[in-house]
mmCIF file with all atom_site columns, N, CA and C in Angstrom:
data_model
loop_
_atom_site.group_PDB
_atom_site.id
_atom_site.type_symbol
_atom_site.label_atom_id
_atom_site.label_alt_id
_atom_site.label_comp_id
_atom_site.label_asym_id
_atom_site.label_entity_id
_atom_site.label_seq_id
_atom_site.pdbx_PDB_ins_code
_atom_site.Cartn_x
_atom_site.Cartn_y
_atom_site.Cartn_z
_atom_site.occupancy
_atom_site.B_iso_or_equiv
_atom_site.pdbx_formal_charge
_atom_site.auth_seq_id
_atom_site.auth_comp_id
_atom_site.auth_asym_id
_atom_site.auth_atom_id
_atom_site.pdbx_PDB_model_num
ATOM 1   N N  . MET A 1 1  ? -3.488 -18.265 -17.139 1.00 64.00 ? 1  MET A N  1
ATOM 2   C CA . MET A 1 1  ? -2.895 -17.287 -18.031 1.00 64.00 ? 1  MET A CA 1
ATOM 3   C C  . MET A 1 1  ? -1.872 -16.483 -17.237 1.00 64.00 ? 1  MET A C  1
ATOM 4   N N  . VAL A 1 2  ? -0.667 -16.423 -17.733 1.00 67.00 ? 2  VAL A N  1
ATOM 5   C CA . VAL A 1 2  ? 0.418  -15.731 -17.045 1.00 67.00 ? 2  VAL A CA 1
ATOM 6   C C  . VAL A 1 2  ? 0.650  -14.379 -17.710 1.00 67.00 ? 2  VAL A C  1
ATOM 7   N N  . PHE A 1 3  ? 0.742  -13.368 -16.875 1.00 75.00 ? 3  PHE A N  1
ATOM 8   C CA . PHE A 1 3  ? 1.010  -12.028 -17.369 1.00 75.00 ? 3  PHE A CA 1
ATOM 9   C C  . PHE A 1 3  ? 2.424  -11.633 -17.002 1.00 75.00 ? 3  PHE A C  1
ATOM 10  N N  . SER A 1 4  ? 2.985  -10.725 -17.747 1.00 82.00 ? 4  SER A N  1
ATOM 11  C CA . SER A 1 4  ? 4.287  -10.186 -17.400 1.00 82.00 ? 4  SER A CA 1
ATOM 12  C C  . SER A 1 4  ? 4.213  -8.669  -17.447 1.00 82.00 ? 4  SER A C  1
ATOM 13  N N  . ARG A 1 5  ? 5.157  -8.075  -16.775 1.00 87.00 ? 5  ARG A N  1
ATOM 14  C CA . ARG A 1 5  ? 5.235  -6.620  -16.759 1.00 87.00 ? 5  ARG A CA 1
ATOM 15  C C  . ARG A 1 5  ? 6.600  -6.224  -17.279 1.00 87.00 ? 5  ARG A C  1
ATOM 16  N N  . LEU A 1 6  ? 6.637  -5.131  -17.986 1.00 90.00 ? 6  LEU A N  1
ATOM 17  C CA . LEU A 1 6  ? 7.907  -4.595  -18.452 1.00 90.00 ? 6  LEU A CA 1
ATOM 18  C C  . LEU A 1 6  ? 8.288  -3.422  -17.570 1.00 90.00 ? 6  LEU A C  1
ATOM 19  N N  . ILE A 1 7  ? 9.508  -3.447  -17.085 1.00 90.00 ? 7  ILE A N  1
ATOM 20  C CA . ILE A 1 7  ? 10.042 -2.355  -16.291 1.00 90.00 ? 7  ILE A CA 1
ATOM 21  C C  . ILE A 1 7  ? 11.149 -1.730  -17.128 1.00 90.00 ? 7  ILE A C  1
ATOM 22  N N  . ILE A 1 8  ? 11.019 -0.450  -17.420 1.00 94.00 ? 8  ILE A N  1
ATOM 23  C CA . ILE A 1 8  ? 12.030 0.247   -18.201 1.00 94.00 ? 8  ILE A CA 1
ATOM 24  C C  . ILE A 1 8  ? 12.768 1.178   -17.257 1.00 94.00 ? 8  ILE A C  1
ATOM 25  N N  . GLU A 1 9  ? 14.064 0.950   -17.150 1.00 95.00 ? 9  GLU A N  1
ATOM 26  C CA . GLU A 1 9  ? 14.897 1.734   -16.239 1.00 95.00 ? 9  GLU A CA 1
ATOM 27  C C  . GLU A 1 9  ? 16.106 2.215   -17.037 1.00 95.00 ? 9  GLU A C  1
ATOM 28  N N  . GLY A 1 10 ? 16.048 3.456   -17.474 1.00 94.00 ? 10 GLY A N  1
ATOM 29  C CA . GLY A 1 10 ? 17.123 3.961   -18.334 1.00 94.00 ? 10 GLY A CA 1
ATOM 30  C C  . GLY A 1 10 ? 17.131 3.207   -19.643 1.00 94.00 ? 10 GLY A C  1
ATOM 31  N N  . ASN A 1 11 ? 18.273 2.621   -19.985 1.00 94.00 ? 11 ASN A N  1
ATOM 32  C CA . ASN A 1 11 ? 18.382 1.829   -21.209 1.00 94.00 ? 11 ASN A CA 1
ATOM 33  C C  . ASN A 1 11 ? 18.083 0.355   -20.970 1.00 94.00 ? 11 ASN A C  1
ATOM 34  N N  . ALA A 1 12 ? 17.843 -0.044  -19.716 1.00 95.00 ? 12 ALA A N  1
ATOM 35  C CA . ALA A 1 12 ? 17.584 -1.446  -19.378 1.00 95.00 ? 12 ALA A CA 1
ATOM 36  C C  . ALA A 1 12 ? 16.086 -1.725  -19.384 1.00 95.00 ? 12 ALA A C  1
ATOM 37  N N  . VAL A 1 13 ? 15.719 -2.902  -19.856 1.00 93.00 ? 13 VAL A N  1
ATOM 38  C CA . VAL A 1 13 ? 14.319 -3.329  -19.856 1.00 93.00 ? 13 VAL A CA 1
ATOM 39  C C  . VAL A 1 13 ? 14.261 -4.684  -19.160 1.00 93.00 ? 13 VAL A C  1
ATOM 40  N N  . TYR A 1 14 ? 13.368 -4.799  -18.161 1.00 91.00 ? 14 TYR A N  1
ATOM 41  C CA . TYR A 1 14 ? 13.210 -6.033  -17.402 1.00 91.00 ? 14 TYR A CA 1
ATOM 42  C C  . TYR A 1 14 ? 11.792 -6.553  -17.601 1.00 91.00 ? 14 TYR A C  1
ATOM 43  N N  . GLU A 1 15 ? 11.662 -7.859  -17.744 1.00 91.00 ? 15 GLU A N  1
ATOM 44  C CA . GLU A 1 15 ? 10.344 -8.480  -17.843 1.00 91.00 ? 15 GLU A CA 1
ATOM 45  C C  . GLU A 1 15 ? 10.092 -9.236  -16.549 1.00 91.00 ? 15 GLU A C  1
ATOM 46  N N  . ILE A 1 16 ? 9.023  -8.887  -15.851 1.00 88.00 ? 16 ILE A N  1
ATOM 47  C CA . ILE A 1 16 ? 8.676  -9.486  -14.565 1.00 88.00 ? 16 ILE A CA 1
ATOM 48  C C  . ILE A 1 16 ? 7.466  -10.388 -14.770 1.00 88.00 ? 16 ILE A C  1
ATOM 49  N N  . ASP A 1 17 ? 7.605  -11.638 -14.403 1.00 89.00 ? 17 ASP A N  1
ATOM 50  C CA . ASP A 1 17 ? 6.529  -12.611 -14.516 1.00 89.00 ? 17 ASP A CA 1
ATOM 51  C C  . ASP A 1 17 ? 5.649  -12.514 -13.263 1.00 89.00 ? 17 ASP A C  1
ATOM 52  N N  . ASP A 1 18 ? 4.345  -12.353 -13.435 1.00 88.00 ? 18 ASP A N  1
ATOM 53  C CA . ASP A 1 18 ? 3.437  -12.209 -12.293 1.00 88.00 ? 18 ASP A CA 1
ATOM 54  C C  . ASP A 1 18 ? 3.421  -13.449 -11.406 1.00 88.00 ? 18 ASP A C  1
ATOM 55  N N  . ALA A 1 19 ? 3.558  -14.632 -11.977 1.00 87.00 ? 19 ALA A N  1
ATOM 56  C CA . ALA A 1 19 ? 3.579  -15.857 -11.176 1.00 87.00 ? 19 ALA A CA 1
ATOM 57  C C  . ALA A 1 19 ? 4.804  -15.857 -10.264 1.00 87.00 ? 19 ALA A C  1
ATOM 58  N N  . CYS A 1 20 ? 5.920  -15.383 -10.774 1.00 86.00 ? 20 CYS A N  1
ATOM 59  C CA . CYS A 1 20 ? 7.149  -15.298 -9.981  1.00 86.00 ? 20 CYS A CA 1
ATOM 60  C C  . CYS A 1 20 ? 6.969  -14.286 -8.843  1.00 86.00 ? 20 CYS A C  1
ATOM 61  N N  . MET A 1 21 ? 6.351  -13.161 -9.137  1.00 88.00 ? 21 MET A N  1
ATOM 62  C CA . MET A 1 21 ? 6.132  -12.142 -8.114  1.00 88.00 ? 21 MET A CA 1
ATOM 63  C C  . MET A 1 21 ? 5.186  -12.650 -7.024  1.00 88.00 ? 21 MET A C  1
ATOM 64  N N  . GLU A 1 22 ? 4.188  -13.433 -7.399  1.00 90.00 ? 22 GLU A N  1
ATOM 65  C CA . GLU A 1 22 ? 3.262  -14.016 -6.423  1.00 90.00 ? 22 GLU A CA 1
ATOM 66  C C  . GLU A 1 22 ? 4.011  -14.989 -5.513  1.00 90.00 ? 22 GLU A C  1
ATOM 67  N N  . GLN A 1 23 ? 4.871  -15.802 -6.076  1.00 92.00 ? 23 GLN A N  1
ATOM 68  C CA . GLN A 1 23 ? 5.656  -16.748 -5.287  1.00 92.00 ? 23 GLN A CA 1
ATOM 69  C C  . GLN A 1 23 ? 6.573  -15.989 -4.325  1.00 92.00 ? 23 GLN A C  1
ATOM 70  N N  . ARG A 1 24 ? 7.183  -14.925 -4.786  1.00 91.00 ? 24 ARG A N  1
ATOM 71  C CA . ARG A 1 24 ? 8.064  -14.105 -3.939  1.00 91.00 ? 24 ARG A CA 1
ATOM 72  C C  . ARG A 1 24 ? 7.271  -13.493 -2.790  1.00 91.00 ? 24 ARG A C  1
ATOM 73  N N  . ARG A 1 25 ? 6.067  -12.986 -3.093  1.00 93.00 ? 25 ARG A N  1
ATOM 74  C CA . ARG A 1 25 ? 5.225  -12.372 -2.062  1.00 93.00 ? 25 ARG A CA 1
ATOM 75  C C  . ARG A 1 25 ? 4.886  -13.391 -0.973  1.00 93.00 ? 25 ARG A C  1
ATOM 76  N N  . ARG A 1 26 ? 4.562  -14.628 -1.390  1.00 95.00 ? 26 ARG A N  1
ATOM 77  C CA . ARG A 1 26 ? 4.227  -15.679 -0.418  1.00 95.00 ? 26 ARG A CA 1
ATOM 78  C C  . ARG A 1 26 ? 5.414  -16.005 0.482   1.00 95.00 ? 26 ARG A C  1
ATOM 79  N N  . ARG A 1 27 ? 6.613  -16.097 -0.134  1.00 94.00 ? 27 ARG A N  1
ATOM 80  C CA . ARG A 1 27 ? 7.813  -16.389 0.659   1.00 94.00 ? 27 ARG A CA 1
ATOM 81  C C  . ARG A 1 27 ? 8.075  -15.293 1.679   1.00 94.00 ? 27 ARG A C  1
ATOM 82  N N  . LEU A 1 28 ? 7.926  -14.042 1.263   1.00 93.00 ? 28 LEU A N  1
ATOM 83  C CA . LEU A 1 28 ? 8.145  -12.925 2.179   1.00 93.00 ? 28 LEU A CA 1
ATOM 84  C C  . LEU A 1 28 ? 7.140  -12.951 3.329   1.00 93.00 ? 28 LEU A C  1
ATOM 85  N N  . GLU A 1 29 ? 5.887  -13.276 3.027   1.00 93.00 ? 29 GLU A N  1
ATOM 86  C CA . GLU A 1 29 ? 4.874  -13.375 4.078   1.00 93.00 ? 29 GLU A CA 1
ATOM 87  C C  . GLU A 1 29 ? 5.231  -14.473 5.073   1.00 93.00 ? 29 GLU A C  1
ATOM 88  N N  . GLU A 1 30 ? 5.704  -15.609 4.568   1.00 92.00 ? 30 GLU A N  1
ATOM 89  C CA . GLU A 1 30 ? 6.095  -16.708 5.457   1.00 92.00 ? 30 GLU A CA 1
ATOM 90  C C  . GLU A 1 30 ? 7.267  -16.295 6.342   1.00 92.00 ? 30 GLU A C  1
ATOM 91  N N  . LEU A 1 31 ? 8.235  -15.605 5.769   1.00 91.00 ? 31 LEU A N  1
ATOM 92  C CA . LEU A 1 31 ? 9.380  -15.138 6.557   1.00 91.00 ? 31 LEU A CA 1
ATOM 93  C C  . LEU A 1 31 ? 8.945  -14.156 7.636   1.00 91.00 ? 31 LEU A C  1
ATOM 94  N N  . GLU A 1 32 ? 8.049  -13.244 7.276   1.00 89.00 ? 32 GLU A N  1
ATOM 95  C CA . GLU A 1 32 ? 7.557  -12.268 8.253   1.00 89.00 ? 32 GLU A CA 1
ATOM 96  C C  . GLU A 1 32 ? 6.815  -12.960 9.387   1.00 89.00 ? 32 GLU A C  1
ATOM 97  N N  . ARG A 1 33 ? 5.995  -13.953 9.044   1.00 87.00 ? 33 ARG A N  1
ATOM 98  C CA . ARG A 1 33 ? 5.273  -14.696 10.082  1.00 87.00 ? 33 ARG A CA 1
ATOM 99  C C  . ARG A 1 33 ? 6.239  -15.413 11.005  1.00 87.00 ? 33 ARG A C  1
ATOM 100 N N  . GLY A 1 34 ? 7.278  -16.000 10.445  1.00 85.00 ? 34 GLY A N  1
ATOM 101 C CA . GLY A 1 34 ? 8.276  -16.702 11.233  1.00 85.00 ? 34 GLY A CA 1
ATOM 102 C C  . GLY A 1 34 ? 9.030  -15.759 12.149  1.00 85.00 ? 34 GLY A C  1
ATOM 103 N N  . GLN A 1 35 ? 9.382  -14.585 11.660  1.00 82.00 ? 35 GLN A N  1
ATOM 104 C CA . GLN A 1 35 ? 10.096 -13.607 12.471  1.00 82.00 ? 35 GLN A CA 1
ATOM 105 C C  . GLN A 1 35 ? 9.198  -13.082 13.585  1.00 82.00 ? 35 GLN A C  1
ATOM 106 N N  . ARG A 1 36 ? 7.937  -12.846 13.282  1.00 78.00 ? 36 ARG A N  1
ATOM 107 C CA . ARG A 1 36 ? 7.007  -12.386 14.321  1.00 78.00 ? 36 ARG A CA 1
ATOM 108 C C  . ARG A 1 36 ? 6.862  -13.440 15.407  1.00 78.00 ? 36 ARG A C  1
ATOM 109 N N  . GLY A 1 37 ? 6.804  -14.700 15.005  1.00 75.00 ? 37 GLY A N  1
ATOM 110 C CA . GLY A 1 37 ? 6.683  -15.798 15.961  1.00 75.00 ? 37 GLY A CA 1
ATOM 111 C C  . GLY A 1 37 ? 7.903  -15.865 16.861  1.00 75.00 ? 37 GLY A C  1
ATOM 112 N N  . GLU A 1 38 ? 9.093  -15.662 16.293  1.00 69.00 ? 38 GLU A N  1
ATOM 113 C CA . GLU A 1 38 ? 10.317 -15.678 17.089  1.00 69.00 ? 38 GLU A CA 1
ATOM 114 C C  . GLU A 1 38 ? 10.328 -14.520 18.069  1.00 69.00 ? 38 GLU A C  1
ATOM 115 N N  . LEU A 1 39 ? 9.914  -13.345 17.614  1.00 66.00 ? 39 LEU A N  1
ATOM 116 C CA . LEU A 1 39 ? 9.907  -12.179 18.495  1.00 66.00 ? 39 LEU A CA 1
ATOM 117 C C  . LEU A 1 39 ? 8.920  -12.371 19.639  1.00 66.00 ? 39 LEU A C  1
ATOM 118 N N  . GLN A 1 40 ? 7.765  -12.916 19.357  1.00 69.00 ? 40 GLN A N  1
ATOM 119 C CA . GLN A 1 40 ? 6.780  -13.139 20.406  1.00 69.00 ? 40 GLN A CA 1
ATOM 120 C C  . GLN A 1 40 ? 7.292  -14.161 21.403  1.00 69.00 ? 40 GLN A C  1
ATOM 121 N N  . GLY A 1 41 ? 7.975  -15.184 20.931  1.00 66.00 ? 41 GLY A N  1
ATOM 122 C CA . GLY A 1 41 ? 8.532  -16.199 21.815  1.00 66.00 ? 41 GLY A CA 1
ATOM 123 C C  . GLY A 1 41 ? 9.596  -15.615 22.723  1.00 66.00 ? 41 GLY A C  1
ATOM 124 N N  . GLN A 1 42 ? 10.393 -14.679 22.222  1.00 62.00 ? 42 GLN A N  1
ATOM 125 C CA . GLN A 1 42 ? 11.432 -14.043 23.028  1.00 62.00 ? 42 GLN A CA 1
ATOM 126 C C  . GLN A 1 42 ? 10.823 -13.174 24.108  1.00 62.00 ? 42 GLN A C  1
ATOM 127 N N  . GLU A 1 43 ? 9.746  -12.481 23.793  1.00 60.00 ? 43 GLU A N  1
ATOM 128 C CA . GLU A 1 43 ? 9.104  -11.591 24.764  1.00 60.00 ? 43 GLU A CA 1
ATOM 129 C C  . GLU A 1 43 ? 8.502  -12.367 25.923  1.00 60.00 ? 43 GLU A C  1
ATOM 130 N N  . ARG A 1 44 ? 8.109  -13.598 25.698  1.00 55.00 ? 44 ARG A N  1
ATOM 131 C CA . ARG A 1 44 ? 7.428  -14.380 26.732  1.00 55.00 ? 44 ARG A CA 1
ATOM 132 C C  . ARG A 1 44 ? 8.385  -15.088 27.679  1.00 55.00 ? 44 ARG A C  1
ATOM 133 N N  . LYS A 1 45 ? 9.688  -15.101 27.372  1.00 56.00 ? 45 LYS A N  1
ATOM 134 C CA . LYS A 1 45 ? 10.632 -15.794 28.232  1.00 56.00 ? 45 LYS A CA 1
ATOM 135 C C  . LYS A 1 45 ? 10.746 -15.071 29.570  1.00 56.00 ? 45 LYS A C  1
ATOM 136 N N  . PRO A 1 46 ? 10.616 -15.795 30.677  1.00 59.00 ? 46 PRO A N  1
ATOM 137 C CA . PRO A 1 46 ? 10.734 -15.131 31.984  1.00 59.00 ? 46 PRO A CA 1
ATOM 138 C C  . PRO A 1 46 ? 12.183 -14.724 32.228  1.00 59.00 ? 46 PRO A C  1
ATOM 139 N N  . GLY A 1 47 ? 12.360 -13.536 32.812  1.00 58.00 ? 47 GLY A N  1
ATOM 140 C CA . GLY A 1 47 ? 13.694 -13.054 33.141  1.00 58.00 ? 47 GLY A CA 1
ATOM 141 C C  . GLY A 1 47 ? 14.469 -12.549 31.952  1.00 58.00 ? 47 GLY A C  1
ATOM 142 N N  . GLY A 1 48 ? 13.852 -12.505 30.781  1.00 53.00 ? 48 GLY A N  1
ATOM 143 C CA . GLY A 1 48 ? 14.535 -12.011 29.590  1.00 53.00 ? 48 GLY A CA 1
ATOM 144 C C  . GLY A 1 48 ? 14.567 -10.497 29.552  1.00 53.00 ? 48 GLY A C  1
ATOM 145 N N  . ARG A 1 49 ? 15.513 -9.956  28.821  1.00 55.00 ? 49 ARG A N  1
ATOM 146 C CA . ARG A 1 49 ? 15.614 -8.487  28.730  1.00 55.00 ? 49 ARG A CA 1
ATOM 147 C C  . ARG A 1 49 ? 15.165 -7.996  27.389  1.00 55.00 ? 49 ARG A C  1
#
Protein backbone atom coordinates (compact mmCIF):
# COMPACT_ATOMS: atom_id res chain seq x y z
CA MET A 1 0.00 0.00 0.00
CA VAL A 2 1.50 3.31 -1.08
CA PHE A 3 0.85 6.47 0.85
CA SER A 4 1.32 10.03 -0.28
CA ARG A 5 1.71 13.27 1.56
CA LEU A 6 0.41 16.66 0.57
CA ILE A 7 2.70 19.62 1.06
CA ILE A 8 0.97 22.99 0.88
CA GLU A 9 3.32 25.89 0.32
CA GLY A 10 1.51 29.15 -0.32
CA ASN A 11 -0.72 28.58 -3.34
CA ALA A 12 1.29 25.51 -4.47
CA VAL A 13 0.33 21.96 -3.51
CA TYR A 14 2.79 19.07 -3.89
CA GLU A 15 2.03 15.36 -3.57
CA ILE A 16 4.96 13.31 -2.23
CA ASP A 17 4.92 9.56 -2.74
CA ASP A 18 6.32 7.66 0.27
CA ALA A 19 7.89 4.98 -1.95
CA CYS A 20 9.78 7.71 -3.82
CA MET A 21 10.96 9.27 -0.56
CA GLU A 22 12.19 5.87 0.67
CA GLN A 23 14.16 5.37 -2.54
CA ARG A 24 15.67 8.86 -2.18
CA ARG A 25 16.63 8.14 1.45
CA ARG A 26 18.41 4.93 0.39
CA ARG A 27 20.35 6.73 -2.36
CA LEU A 28 21.45 9.44 0.07
CA GLU A 29 22.62 6.81 2.57
CA GLU A 30 24.64 5.07 -0.15
CA LEU A 31 26.24 8.36 -1.17
CA GLU A 32 27.11 9.18 2.43
CA ARG A 33 28.67 5.75 2.92
CA GLY A 34 30.71 6.20 -0.25
CA GLN A 35 31.92 9.64 0.80
CA ARG A 36 32.87 8.38 4.26
CA GLY A 37 34.81 5.53 2.66
CA GLU A 38 36.70 7.98 0.43
CA LEU A 39 37.53 10.22 3.38
CA GLN A 40 38.79 7.31 5.45
CA GLY A 41 40.93 6.13 2.54
CA GLN A 42 42.48 9.60 2.20
CA GLU A 43 43.33 9.76 5.90
CA ARG A 44 45.21 6.46 5.75
CA LYS A 45 47.55 7.46 2.92
CA PRO A 46 51.12 7.80 4.21
CA GLY A 47 52.64 11.25 3.77
CA GLY A 48 49.26 12.80 2.97
CA ARG A 49 48.23 16.18 4.31
